[in-house]
Short mmCIF file of C-alpha atoms and ligand atoms in Angstrom, two decimals:
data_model
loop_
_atom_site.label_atom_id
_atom_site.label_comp_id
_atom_site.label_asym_id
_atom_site.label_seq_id
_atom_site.Cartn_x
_atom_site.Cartn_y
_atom_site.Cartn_z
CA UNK A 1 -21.40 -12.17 -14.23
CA UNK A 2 -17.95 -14.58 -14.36
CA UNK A 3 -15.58 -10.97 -14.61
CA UNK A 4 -11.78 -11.81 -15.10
CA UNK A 5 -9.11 -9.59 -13.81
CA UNK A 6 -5.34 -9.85 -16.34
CA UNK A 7 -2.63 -7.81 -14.57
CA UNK A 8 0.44 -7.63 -15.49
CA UNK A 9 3.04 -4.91 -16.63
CA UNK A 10 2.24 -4.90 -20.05
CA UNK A 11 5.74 -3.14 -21.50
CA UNK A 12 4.26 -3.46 -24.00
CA UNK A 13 0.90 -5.63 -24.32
CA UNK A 14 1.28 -7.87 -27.04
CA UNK A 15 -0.44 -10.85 -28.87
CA UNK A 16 0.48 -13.51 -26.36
CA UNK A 17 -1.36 -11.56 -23.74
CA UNK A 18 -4.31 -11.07 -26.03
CA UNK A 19 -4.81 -14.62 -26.74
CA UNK A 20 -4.62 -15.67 -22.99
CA UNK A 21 -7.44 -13.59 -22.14
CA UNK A 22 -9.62 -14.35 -25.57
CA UNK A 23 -9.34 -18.51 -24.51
CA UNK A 24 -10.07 -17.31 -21.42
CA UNK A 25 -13.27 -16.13 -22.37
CA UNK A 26 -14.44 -18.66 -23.97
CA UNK A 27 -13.23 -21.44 -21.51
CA UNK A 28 -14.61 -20.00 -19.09
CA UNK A 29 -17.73 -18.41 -20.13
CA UNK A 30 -16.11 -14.77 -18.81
CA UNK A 31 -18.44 -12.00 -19.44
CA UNK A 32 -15.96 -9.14 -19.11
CA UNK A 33 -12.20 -8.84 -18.52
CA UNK A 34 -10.49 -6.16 -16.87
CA UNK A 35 -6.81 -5.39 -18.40
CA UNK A 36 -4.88 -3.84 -14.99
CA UNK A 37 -1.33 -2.58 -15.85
CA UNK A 38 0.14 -2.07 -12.54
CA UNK A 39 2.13 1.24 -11.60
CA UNK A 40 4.25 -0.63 -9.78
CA UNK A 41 4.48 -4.23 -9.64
CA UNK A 42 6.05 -6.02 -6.71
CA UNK A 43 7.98 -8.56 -8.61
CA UNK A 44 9.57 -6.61 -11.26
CA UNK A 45 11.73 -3.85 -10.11
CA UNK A 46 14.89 -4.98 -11.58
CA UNK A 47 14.56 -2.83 -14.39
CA UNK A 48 12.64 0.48 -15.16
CA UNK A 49 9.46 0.12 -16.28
CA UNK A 50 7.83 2.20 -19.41
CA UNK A 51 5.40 5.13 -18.01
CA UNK A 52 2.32 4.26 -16.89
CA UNK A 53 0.69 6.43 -19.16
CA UNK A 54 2.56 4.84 -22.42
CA UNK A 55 1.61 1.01 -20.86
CA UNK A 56 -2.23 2.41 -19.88
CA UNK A 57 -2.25 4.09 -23.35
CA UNK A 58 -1.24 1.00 -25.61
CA UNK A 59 -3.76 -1.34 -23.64
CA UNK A 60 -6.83 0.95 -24.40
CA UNK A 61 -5.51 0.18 -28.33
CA UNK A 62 -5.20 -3.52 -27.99
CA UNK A 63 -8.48 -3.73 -26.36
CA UNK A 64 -9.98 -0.94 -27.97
CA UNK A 65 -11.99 -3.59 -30.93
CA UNK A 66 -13.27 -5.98 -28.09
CA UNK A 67 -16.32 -5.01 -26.04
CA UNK A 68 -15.70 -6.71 -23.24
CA UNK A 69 -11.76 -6.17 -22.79
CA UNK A 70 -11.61 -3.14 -20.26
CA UNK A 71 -8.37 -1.03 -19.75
CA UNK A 72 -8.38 -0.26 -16.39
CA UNK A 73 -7.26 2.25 -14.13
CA UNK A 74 -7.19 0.25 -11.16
CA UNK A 75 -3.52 0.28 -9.94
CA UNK A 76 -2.83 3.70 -11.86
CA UNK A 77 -0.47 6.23 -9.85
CA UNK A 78 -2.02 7.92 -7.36
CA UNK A 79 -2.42 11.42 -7.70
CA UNK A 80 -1.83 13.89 -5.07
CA UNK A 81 -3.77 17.06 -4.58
CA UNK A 82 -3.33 19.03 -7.16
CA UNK A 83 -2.13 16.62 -9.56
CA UNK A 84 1.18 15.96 -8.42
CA UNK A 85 2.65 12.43 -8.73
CA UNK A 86 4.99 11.01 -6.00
CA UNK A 87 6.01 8.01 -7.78
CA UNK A 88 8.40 7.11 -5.52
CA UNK A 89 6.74 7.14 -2.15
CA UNK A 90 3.77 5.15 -3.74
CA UNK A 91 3.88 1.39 -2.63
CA UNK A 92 3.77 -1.50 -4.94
CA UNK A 93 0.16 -3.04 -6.27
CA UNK A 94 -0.55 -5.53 -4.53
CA UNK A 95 -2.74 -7.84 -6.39
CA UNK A 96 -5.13 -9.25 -3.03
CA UNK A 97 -5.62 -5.28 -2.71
CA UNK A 98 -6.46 -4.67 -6.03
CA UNK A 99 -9.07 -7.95 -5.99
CA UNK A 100 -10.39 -6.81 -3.02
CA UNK A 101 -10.77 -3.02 -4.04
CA UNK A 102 -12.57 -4.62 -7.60
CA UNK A 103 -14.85 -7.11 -5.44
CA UNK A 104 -16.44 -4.29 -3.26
CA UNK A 105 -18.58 -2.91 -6.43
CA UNK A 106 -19.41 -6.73 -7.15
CA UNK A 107 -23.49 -8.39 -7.35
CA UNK A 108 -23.97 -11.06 -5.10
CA UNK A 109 -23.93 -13.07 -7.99
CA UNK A 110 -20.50 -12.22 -9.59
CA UNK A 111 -17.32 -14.41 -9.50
CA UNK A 112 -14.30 -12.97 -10.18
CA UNK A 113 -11.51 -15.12 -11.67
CA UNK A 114 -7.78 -14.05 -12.29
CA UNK A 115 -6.00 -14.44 -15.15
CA UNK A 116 -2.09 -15.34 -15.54
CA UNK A 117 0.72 -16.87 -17.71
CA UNK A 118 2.18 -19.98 -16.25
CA UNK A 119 5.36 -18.45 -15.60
CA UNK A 120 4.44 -15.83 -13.67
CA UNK A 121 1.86 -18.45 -11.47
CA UNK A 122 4.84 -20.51 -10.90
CA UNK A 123 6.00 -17.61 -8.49
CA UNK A 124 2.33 -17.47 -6.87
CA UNK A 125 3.58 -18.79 -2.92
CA UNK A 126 5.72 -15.69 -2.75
CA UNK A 127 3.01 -12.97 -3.63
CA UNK A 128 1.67 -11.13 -0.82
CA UNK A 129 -1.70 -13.15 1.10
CA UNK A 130 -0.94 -15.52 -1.86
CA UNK A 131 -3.42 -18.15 0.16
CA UNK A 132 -5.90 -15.30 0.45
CA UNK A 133 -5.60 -14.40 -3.01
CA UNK A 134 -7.07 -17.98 -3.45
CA UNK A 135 -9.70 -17.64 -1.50
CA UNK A 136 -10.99 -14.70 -3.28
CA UNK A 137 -10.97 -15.79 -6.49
CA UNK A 138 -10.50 -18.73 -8.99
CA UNK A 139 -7.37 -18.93 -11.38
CA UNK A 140 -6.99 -19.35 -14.78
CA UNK A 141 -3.81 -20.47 -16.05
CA UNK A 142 -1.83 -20.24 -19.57
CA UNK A 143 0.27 -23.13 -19.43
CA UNK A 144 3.73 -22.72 -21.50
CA UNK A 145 5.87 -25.28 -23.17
CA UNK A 146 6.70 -28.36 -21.23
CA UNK A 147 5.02 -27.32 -17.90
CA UNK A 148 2.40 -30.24 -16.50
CA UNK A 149 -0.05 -30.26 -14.06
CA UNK A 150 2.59 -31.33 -10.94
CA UNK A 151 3.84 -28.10 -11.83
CA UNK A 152 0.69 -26.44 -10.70
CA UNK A 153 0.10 -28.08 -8.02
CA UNK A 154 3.41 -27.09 -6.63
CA UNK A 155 3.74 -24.06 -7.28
CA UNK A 156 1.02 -23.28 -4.61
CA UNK A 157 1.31 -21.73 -1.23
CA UNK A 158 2.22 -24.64 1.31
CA UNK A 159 -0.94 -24.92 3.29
CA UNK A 160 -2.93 -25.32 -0.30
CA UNK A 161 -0.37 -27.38 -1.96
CA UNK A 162 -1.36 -30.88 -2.55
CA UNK A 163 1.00 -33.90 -0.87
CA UNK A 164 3.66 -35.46 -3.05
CA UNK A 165 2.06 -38.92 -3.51
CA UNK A 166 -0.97 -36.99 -4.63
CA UNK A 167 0.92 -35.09 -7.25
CA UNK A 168 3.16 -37.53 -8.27
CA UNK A 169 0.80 -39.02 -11.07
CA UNK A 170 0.60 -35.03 -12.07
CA UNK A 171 3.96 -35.18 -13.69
CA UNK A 172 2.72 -37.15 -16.85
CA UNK A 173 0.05 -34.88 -17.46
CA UNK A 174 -0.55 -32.00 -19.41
CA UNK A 175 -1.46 -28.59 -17.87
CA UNK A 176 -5.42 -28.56 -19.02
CA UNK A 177 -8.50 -29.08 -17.68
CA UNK A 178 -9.55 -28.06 -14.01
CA UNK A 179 -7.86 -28.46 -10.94
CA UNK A 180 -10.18 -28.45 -7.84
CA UNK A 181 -8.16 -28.72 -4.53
CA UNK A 182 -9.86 -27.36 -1.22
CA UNK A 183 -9.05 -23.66 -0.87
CA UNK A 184 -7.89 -23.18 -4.77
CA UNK A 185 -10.04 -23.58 -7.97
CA UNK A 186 -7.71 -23.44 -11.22
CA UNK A 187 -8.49 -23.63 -14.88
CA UNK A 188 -5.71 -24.70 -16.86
CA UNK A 189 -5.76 -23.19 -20.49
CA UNK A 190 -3.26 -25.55 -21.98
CA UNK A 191 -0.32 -24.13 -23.86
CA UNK A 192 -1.69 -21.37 -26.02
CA UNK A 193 1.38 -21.42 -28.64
CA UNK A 194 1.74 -18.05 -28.01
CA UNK A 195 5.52 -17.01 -28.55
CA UNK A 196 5.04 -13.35 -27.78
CA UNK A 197 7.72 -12.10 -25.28
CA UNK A 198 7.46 -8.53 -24.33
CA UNK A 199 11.31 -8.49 -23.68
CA UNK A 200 11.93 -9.72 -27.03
CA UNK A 201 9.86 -7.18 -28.57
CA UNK A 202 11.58 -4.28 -26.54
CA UNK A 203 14.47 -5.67 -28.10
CA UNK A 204 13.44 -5.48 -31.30
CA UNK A 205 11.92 -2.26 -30.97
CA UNK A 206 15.61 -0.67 -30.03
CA UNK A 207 16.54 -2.11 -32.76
CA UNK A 208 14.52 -0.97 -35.18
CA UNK A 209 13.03 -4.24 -36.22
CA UNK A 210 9.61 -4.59 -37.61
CA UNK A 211 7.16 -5.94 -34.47
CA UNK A 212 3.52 -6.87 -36.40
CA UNK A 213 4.30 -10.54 -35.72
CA UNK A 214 3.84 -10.13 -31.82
CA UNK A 215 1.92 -7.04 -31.31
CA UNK A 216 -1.34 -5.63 -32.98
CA UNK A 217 -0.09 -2.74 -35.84
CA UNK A 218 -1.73 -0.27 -33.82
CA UNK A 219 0.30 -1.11 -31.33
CA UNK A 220 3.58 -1.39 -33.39
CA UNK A 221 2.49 2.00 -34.56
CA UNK A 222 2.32 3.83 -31.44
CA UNK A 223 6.20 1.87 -30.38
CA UNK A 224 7.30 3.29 -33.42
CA UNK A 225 6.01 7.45 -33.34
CA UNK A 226 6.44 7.69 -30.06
CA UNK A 227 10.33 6.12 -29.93
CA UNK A 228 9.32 3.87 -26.78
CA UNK A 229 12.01 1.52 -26.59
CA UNK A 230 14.91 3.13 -28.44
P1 ATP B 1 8.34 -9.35 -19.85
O1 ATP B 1 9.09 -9.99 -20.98
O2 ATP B 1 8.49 -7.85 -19.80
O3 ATP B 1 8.55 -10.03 -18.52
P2 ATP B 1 5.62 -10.46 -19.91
O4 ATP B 1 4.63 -10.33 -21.00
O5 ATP B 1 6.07 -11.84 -19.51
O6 ATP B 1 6.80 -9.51 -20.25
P3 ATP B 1 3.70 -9.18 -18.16
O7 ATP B 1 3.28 -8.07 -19.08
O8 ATP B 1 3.80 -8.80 -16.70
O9 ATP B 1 5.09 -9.77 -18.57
O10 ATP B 1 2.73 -10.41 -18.36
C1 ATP B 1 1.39 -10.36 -17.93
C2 ATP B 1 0.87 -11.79 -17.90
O11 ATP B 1 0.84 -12.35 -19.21
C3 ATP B 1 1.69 -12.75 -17.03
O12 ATP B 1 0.78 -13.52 -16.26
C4 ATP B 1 2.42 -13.61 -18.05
O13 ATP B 1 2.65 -14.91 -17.54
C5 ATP B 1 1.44 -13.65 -19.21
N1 ATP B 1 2.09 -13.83 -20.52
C6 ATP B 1 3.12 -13.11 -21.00
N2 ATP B 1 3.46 -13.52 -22.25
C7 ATP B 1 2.63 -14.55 -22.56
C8 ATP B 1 2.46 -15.41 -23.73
N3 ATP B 1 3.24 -15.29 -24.80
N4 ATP B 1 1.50 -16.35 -23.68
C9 ATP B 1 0.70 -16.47 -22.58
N5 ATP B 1 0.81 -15.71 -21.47
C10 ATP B 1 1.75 -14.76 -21.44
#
């Protein structure tokens, strides 16, 4: 089976992140998709997070229609004995650990392949074994607005990037198609015209503005009983 793996922090998940992993699945014939929030991410500890449990609990709605989008609990807190949580000793989710960790119940026969918005992939050389992370799986990447395919090839770790005068033609074209370098497979989506921002709609949400245009009602819903963002 072609599995995909879409992590992220999901505060809240929304429609852009939906429609990354439903072209996904049909560009590249993906059989299942795992939806990983993570407890805590590595690169985004500038502001506090949502609870896990409100994050976990709105992904299991928006994939909740979809038989093969899977909320999982893969990078949930860890829970001491007894239940107790000790959020703050916990250390953050490393995504080659939580590749590796989903690769050990793999067949032979399955490929994993890791899904992620081209903004976040343009940060890819600093994540932890980032050259590793390349090795253990193929990429598939949402291009955004005005981002071409010299982009991706330089925003890889040094020893996989491409040299110059091979990229330099790169610049003219469009982030599609796929990019086969030794040591790094990547599918480029294309721009998916996705305006979805979860920021934005946390902003909106304290505000008390109505959110159906970027996030599934259900979804809206929950934001709304539950005061989430206020
Ligand atoms: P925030 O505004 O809180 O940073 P975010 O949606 O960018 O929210 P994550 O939830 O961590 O942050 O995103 C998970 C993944 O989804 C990332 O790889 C990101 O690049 C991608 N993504 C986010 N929004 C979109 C969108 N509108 N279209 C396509 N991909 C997206």
């Amino acid at each position: 089976m072609n599995i995909g793996l879409f992590g992220g922090t999901f505060d809240p998940v929304h429609k852009g992140h939906v429609a990354l992993a439903r072209a996904a699945l049909e560009q590249c014939k993906l059989h299942r998709i795992y939806f990983v929030p993570a407890n805590i991410p590595p690169h985004k500890q500038r502001r506090p997070l949502s609870p896990y449990v409100h994050r976990y609990a709105m992904l299991a709605l928006a994939t909740a229609q979809e038989k093969v989008f899977v909320p999982s609990l893969l990078e949930a807190p860890v829970e001491e004995e007894g239940g107790a949580r000790k959020p703050r000793q916990e250390k953050p989710n490393y995504t080659i650990d939580t590749v590796r960790r989903l690769k050990s119940s793999f067949k032979a026969s399955d490929k994993l392949f890791l899904l992620i918005g081209m903004d976040a992939f343009a940060d890819i050389a600093k994540w932890h074994q980032a050259e590793a992370l390349f090795g253990e799986c193929e990429f598939i990447v949402a291009g955004r607005p005005g981002y071409s395919l010299a982009d991706v090839a330089n925003a890889l770790p040094e020893k996989l990037r491409p040299r110059p005068e091979v990229t330099r033609p790169f610049h003219k074209q469009p982030a599609t198609g796929d990019l086969v370098l030794p040591g790094a497979t990547i599918h480029l989506l294309g721009d998916l015209r996705q305006p979805a921002s979860a920021t934005a709609i946390r902003e909106a949400a304290a505000a008390g503005k109505p959110l159906g245009r970027f996030v599934d009602p259900l979804i809206a819903e929950y934001i709304q009983k539950t005061g989430l963002y206020k």
